[in-house]
PDB file of C-alpha atoms in Angstrom:
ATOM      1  CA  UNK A   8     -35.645  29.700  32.035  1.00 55.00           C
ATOM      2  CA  UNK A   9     -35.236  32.480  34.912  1.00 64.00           C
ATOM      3  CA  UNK A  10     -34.387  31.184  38.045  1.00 68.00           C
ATOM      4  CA  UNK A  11     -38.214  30.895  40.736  1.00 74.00           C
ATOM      5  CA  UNK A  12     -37.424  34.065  43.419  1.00 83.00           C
ATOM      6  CA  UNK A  13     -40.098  33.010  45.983  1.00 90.00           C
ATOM      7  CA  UNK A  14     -41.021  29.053  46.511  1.00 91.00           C
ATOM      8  CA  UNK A  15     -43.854  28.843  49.507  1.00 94.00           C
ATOM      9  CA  UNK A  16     -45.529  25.592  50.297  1.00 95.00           C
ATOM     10  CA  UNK A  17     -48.009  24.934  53.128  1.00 96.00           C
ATOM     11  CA  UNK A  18     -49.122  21.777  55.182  1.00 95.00           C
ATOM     12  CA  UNK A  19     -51.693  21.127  58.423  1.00 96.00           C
ATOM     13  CA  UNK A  20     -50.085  19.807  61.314  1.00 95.00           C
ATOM     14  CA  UNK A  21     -52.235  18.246  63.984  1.00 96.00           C
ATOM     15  CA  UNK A  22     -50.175  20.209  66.568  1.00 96.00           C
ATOM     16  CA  UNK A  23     -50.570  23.589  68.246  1.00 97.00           C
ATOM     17  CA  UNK A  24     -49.017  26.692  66.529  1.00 97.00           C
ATOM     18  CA  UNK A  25     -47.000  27.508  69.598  1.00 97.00           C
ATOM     19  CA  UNK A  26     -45.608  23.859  69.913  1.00 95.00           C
ATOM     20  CA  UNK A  27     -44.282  24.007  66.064  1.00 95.00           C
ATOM     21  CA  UNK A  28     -43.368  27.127  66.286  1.00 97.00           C
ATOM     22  CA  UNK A  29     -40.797  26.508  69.072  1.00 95.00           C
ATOM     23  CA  UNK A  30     -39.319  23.981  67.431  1.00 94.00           C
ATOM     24  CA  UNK A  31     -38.811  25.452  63.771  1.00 95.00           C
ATOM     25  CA  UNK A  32     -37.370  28.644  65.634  1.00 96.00           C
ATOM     26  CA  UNK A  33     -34.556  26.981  67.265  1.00 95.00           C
ATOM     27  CA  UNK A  34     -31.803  26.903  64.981  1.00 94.00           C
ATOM     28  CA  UNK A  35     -30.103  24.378  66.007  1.00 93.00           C
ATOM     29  CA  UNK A  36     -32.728  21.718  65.312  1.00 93.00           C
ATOM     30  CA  UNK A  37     -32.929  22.909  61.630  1.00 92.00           C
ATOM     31  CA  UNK A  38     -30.443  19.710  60.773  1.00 92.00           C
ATOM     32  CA  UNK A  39     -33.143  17.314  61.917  1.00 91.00           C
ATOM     33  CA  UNK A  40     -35.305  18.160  59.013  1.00 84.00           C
ATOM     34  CA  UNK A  41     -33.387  19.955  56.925  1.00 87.00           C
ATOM     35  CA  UNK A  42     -31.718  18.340  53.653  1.00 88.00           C
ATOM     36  CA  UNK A  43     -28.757  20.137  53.428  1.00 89.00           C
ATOM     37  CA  UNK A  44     -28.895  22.188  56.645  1.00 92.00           C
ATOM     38  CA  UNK A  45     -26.209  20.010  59.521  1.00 93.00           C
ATOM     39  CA  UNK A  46     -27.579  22.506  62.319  1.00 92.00           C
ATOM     40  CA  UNK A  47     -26.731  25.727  63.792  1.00 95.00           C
ATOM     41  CA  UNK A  48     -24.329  27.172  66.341  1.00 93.00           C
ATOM     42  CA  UNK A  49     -26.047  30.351  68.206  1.00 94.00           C
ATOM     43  CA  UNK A  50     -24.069  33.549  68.805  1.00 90.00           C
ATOM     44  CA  UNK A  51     -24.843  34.027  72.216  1.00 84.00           C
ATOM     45  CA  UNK A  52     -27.082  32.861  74.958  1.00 78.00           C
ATOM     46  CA  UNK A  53     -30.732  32.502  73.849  1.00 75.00           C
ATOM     47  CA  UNK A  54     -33.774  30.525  75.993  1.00 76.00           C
ATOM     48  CA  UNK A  55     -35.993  31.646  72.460  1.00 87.00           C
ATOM     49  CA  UNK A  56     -36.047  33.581  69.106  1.00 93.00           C
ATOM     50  CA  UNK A  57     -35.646  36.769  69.004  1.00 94.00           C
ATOM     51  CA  UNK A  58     -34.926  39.799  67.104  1.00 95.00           C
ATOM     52  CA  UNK A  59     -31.728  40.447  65.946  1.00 95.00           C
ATOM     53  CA  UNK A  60     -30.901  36.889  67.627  1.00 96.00           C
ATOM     54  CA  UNK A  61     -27.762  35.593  65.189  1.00 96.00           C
ATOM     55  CA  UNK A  62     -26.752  31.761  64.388  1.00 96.00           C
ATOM     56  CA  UNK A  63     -24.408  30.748  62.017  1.00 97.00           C
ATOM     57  CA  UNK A  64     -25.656  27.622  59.455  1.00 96.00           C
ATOM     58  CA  UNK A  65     -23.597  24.699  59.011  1.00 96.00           C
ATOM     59  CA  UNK A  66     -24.998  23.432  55.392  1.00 93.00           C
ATOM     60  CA  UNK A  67     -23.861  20.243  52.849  1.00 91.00           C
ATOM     61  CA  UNK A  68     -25.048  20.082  49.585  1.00 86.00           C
ATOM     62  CA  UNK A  69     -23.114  17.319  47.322  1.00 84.00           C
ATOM     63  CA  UNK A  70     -19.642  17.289  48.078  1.00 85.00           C
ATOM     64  CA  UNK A  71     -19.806  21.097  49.107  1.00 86.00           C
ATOM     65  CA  UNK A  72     -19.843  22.584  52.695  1.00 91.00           C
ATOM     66  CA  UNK A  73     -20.092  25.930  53.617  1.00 92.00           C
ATOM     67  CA  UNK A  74     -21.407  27.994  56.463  1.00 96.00           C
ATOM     68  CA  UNK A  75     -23.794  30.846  56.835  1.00 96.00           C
ATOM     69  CA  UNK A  76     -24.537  34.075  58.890  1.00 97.00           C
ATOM     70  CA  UNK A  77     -27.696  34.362  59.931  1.00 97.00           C
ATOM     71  CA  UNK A  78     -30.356  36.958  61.566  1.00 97.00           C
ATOM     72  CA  UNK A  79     -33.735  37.084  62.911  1.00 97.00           C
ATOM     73  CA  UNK A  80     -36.262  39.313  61.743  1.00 98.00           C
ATOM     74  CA  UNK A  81     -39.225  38.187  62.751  1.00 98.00           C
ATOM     75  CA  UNK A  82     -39.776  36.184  66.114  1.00 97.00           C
ATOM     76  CA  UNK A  83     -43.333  36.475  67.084  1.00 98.00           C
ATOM     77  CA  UNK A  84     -44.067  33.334  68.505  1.00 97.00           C
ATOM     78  CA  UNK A  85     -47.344  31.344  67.365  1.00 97.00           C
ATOM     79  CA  UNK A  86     -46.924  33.392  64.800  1.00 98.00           C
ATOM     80  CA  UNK A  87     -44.581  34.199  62.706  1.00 98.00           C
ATOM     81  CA  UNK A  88     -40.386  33.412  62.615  1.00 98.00           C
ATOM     82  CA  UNK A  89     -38.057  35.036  59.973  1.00 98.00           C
ATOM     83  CA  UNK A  90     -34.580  35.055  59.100  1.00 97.00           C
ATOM     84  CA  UNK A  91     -31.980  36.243  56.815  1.00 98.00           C
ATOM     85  CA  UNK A  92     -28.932  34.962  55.137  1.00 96.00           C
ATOM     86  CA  UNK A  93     -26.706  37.631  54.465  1.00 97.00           C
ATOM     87  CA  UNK A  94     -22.779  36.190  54.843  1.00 95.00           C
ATOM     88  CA  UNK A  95     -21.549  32.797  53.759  1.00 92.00           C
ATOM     89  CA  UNK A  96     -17.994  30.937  53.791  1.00 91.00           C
ATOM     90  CA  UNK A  97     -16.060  27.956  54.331  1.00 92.00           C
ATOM     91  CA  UNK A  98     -15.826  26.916  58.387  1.00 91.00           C
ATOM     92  CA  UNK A  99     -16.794  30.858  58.916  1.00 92.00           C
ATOM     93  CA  UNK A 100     -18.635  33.128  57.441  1.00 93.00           C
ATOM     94  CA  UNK A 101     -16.583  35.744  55.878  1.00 92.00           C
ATOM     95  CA  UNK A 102     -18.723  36.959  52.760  1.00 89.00           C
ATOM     96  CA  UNK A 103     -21.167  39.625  52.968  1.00 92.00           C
ATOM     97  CA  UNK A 104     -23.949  38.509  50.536  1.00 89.00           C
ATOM     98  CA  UNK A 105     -27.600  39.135  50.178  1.00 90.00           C
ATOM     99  CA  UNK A 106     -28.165  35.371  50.085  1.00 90.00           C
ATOM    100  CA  UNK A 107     -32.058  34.261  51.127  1.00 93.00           C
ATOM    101  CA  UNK A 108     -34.750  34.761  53.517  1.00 96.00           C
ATOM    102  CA  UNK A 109     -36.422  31.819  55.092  1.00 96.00           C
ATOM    103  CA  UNK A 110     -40.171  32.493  56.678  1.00 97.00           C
ATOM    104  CA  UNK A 111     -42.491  30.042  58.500  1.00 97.00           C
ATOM    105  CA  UNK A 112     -46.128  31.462  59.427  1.00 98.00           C
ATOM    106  CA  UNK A 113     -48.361  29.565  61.952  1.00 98.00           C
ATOM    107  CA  UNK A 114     -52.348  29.723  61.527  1.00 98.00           C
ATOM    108  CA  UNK A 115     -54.733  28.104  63.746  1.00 97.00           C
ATOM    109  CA  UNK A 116     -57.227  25.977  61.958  1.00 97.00           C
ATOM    110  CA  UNK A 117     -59.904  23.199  62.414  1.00 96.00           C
ATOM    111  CA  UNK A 118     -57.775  19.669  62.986  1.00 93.00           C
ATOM    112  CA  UNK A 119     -54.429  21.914  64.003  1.00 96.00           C
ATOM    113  CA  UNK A 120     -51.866  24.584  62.612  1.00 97.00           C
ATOM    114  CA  UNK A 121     -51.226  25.208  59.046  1.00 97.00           C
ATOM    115  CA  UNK A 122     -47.786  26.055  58.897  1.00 96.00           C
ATOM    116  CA  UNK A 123     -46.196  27.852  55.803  1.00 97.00           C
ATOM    117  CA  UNK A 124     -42.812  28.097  55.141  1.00 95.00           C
ATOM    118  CA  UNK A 125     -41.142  30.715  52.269  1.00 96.00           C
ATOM    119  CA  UNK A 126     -37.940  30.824  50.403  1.00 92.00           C
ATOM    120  CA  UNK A 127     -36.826  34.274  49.491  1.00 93.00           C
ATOM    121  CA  UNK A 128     -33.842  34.159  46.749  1.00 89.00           C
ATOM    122  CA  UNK A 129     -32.201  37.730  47.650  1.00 87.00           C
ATOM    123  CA  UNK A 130     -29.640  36.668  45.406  1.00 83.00           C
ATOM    124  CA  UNK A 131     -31.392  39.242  43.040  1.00 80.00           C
ATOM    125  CA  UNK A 132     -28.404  41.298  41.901  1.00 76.00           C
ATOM    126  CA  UNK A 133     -26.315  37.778  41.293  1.00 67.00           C
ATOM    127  CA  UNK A 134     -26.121  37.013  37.673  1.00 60.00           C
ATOM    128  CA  UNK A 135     -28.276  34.281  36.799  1.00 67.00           C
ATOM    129  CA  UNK A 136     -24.935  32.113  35.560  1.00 61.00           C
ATOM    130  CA  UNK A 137     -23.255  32.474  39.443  1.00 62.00           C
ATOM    131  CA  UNK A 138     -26.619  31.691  41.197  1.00 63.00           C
ATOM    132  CA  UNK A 139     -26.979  28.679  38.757  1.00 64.00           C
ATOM    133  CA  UNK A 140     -23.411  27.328  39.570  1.00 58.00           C
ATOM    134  CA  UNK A 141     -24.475  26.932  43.213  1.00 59.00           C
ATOM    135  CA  UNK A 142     -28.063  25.698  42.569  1.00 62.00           C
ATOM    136  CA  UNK A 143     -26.710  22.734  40.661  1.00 60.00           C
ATOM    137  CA  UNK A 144     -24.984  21.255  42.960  1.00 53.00           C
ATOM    138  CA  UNK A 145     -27.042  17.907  43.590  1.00 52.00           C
ATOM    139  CA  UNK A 146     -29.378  18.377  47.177  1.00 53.00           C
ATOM    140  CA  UNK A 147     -29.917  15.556  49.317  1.00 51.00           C
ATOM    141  CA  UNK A 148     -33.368  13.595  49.235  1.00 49.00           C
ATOM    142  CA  UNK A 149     -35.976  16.409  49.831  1.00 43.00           C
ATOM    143  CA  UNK A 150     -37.662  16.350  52.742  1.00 46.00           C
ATOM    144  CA  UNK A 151     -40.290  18.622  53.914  1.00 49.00           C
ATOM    145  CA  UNK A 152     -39.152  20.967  56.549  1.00 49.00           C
ATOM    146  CA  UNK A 153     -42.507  21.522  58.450  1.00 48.00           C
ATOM    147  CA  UNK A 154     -43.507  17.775  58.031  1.00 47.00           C
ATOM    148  CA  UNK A 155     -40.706  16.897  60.127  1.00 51.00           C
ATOM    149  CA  UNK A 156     -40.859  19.310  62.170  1.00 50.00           C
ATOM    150  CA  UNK A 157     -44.429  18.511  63.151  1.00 46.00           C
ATOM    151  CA  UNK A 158     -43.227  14.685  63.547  1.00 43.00           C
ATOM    152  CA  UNK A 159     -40.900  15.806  65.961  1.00 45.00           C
ATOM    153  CA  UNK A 160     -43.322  18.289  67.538  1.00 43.00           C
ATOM    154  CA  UNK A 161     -45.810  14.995  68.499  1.00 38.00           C
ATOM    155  CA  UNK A 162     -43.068  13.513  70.239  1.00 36.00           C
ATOM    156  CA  UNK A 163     -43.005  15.815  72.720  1.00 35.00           C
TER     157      UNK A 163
END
């Protein structure tokens, strides 16, 4: 069976699209919904997303931890956040790798936002056998990203 290369699922959030959208664009919240995500440490002084704005990933899955490089390309707020995974390692990220792209689109509508967030594999060029040896690895309990987020979005 080939490994999926795009997953996208969508959900309505009783929330406004710039409130959710602040909060899934800050990196270093991502470990409060995520289930293997621990968080983010930005490189450099942000107040918000931007474009070319890089944070590494601090990530668990099973017994393994590693640590990604990550950059913005899309930051229009309300709108639309993007980034890319492209370098991954131990503590530091020391690989260059075309690894995924994450993408979260906001879109006014009747009762709230619907929010809808995208995996990209752009592990395309990997051979199915090395991308399978990582995607294995047992996740935690799966949460929805954009569910929690909107939780925590109503608490504030």
């Amino acid at each position: 069976m080939a490994r999926e290369l795009t997953v996208s699922d969508s959900v309505v959030v009783n929330v406004d699209a710039l409130s959710l959208y602040e909060l899934i664009s800050d990196p270093t919240r991502m470990g409060d919904w995520s289930p293997e995500n621990l968080g983010a440490t930005l490189r450099g002084d942000r107040e918000s997303a931007f474009l070319g704005m890089e944070f590494d990933g601090h990530n668990k899955r099973g017994r393994a931890q590693w640590t990604t490089r990550c950059t913005v390309t899309a930051a229009d707020a309300g709108k639309l956040f993007e980034f890319r995974v492209h370098k991954i390692g131990l503590a530091t990220p020391r690989i260059s790798a075309a690894i995924a792209t994450w993408r979260y689109r906001f879109q006014p509508v009747p009762g709230g936002t619907r929010v809808t967030e995208t995996w990209i594999d752009d592990r395309r060029g990997w051979p199915d056998f090395a991308a399978d040896i990582f995607d294995k690895l047992p996740p935690a309990e799966r949460r929805s990203p954009t569910f929690s987020a909107a939780t925590s979005a109503r608490r504030c």
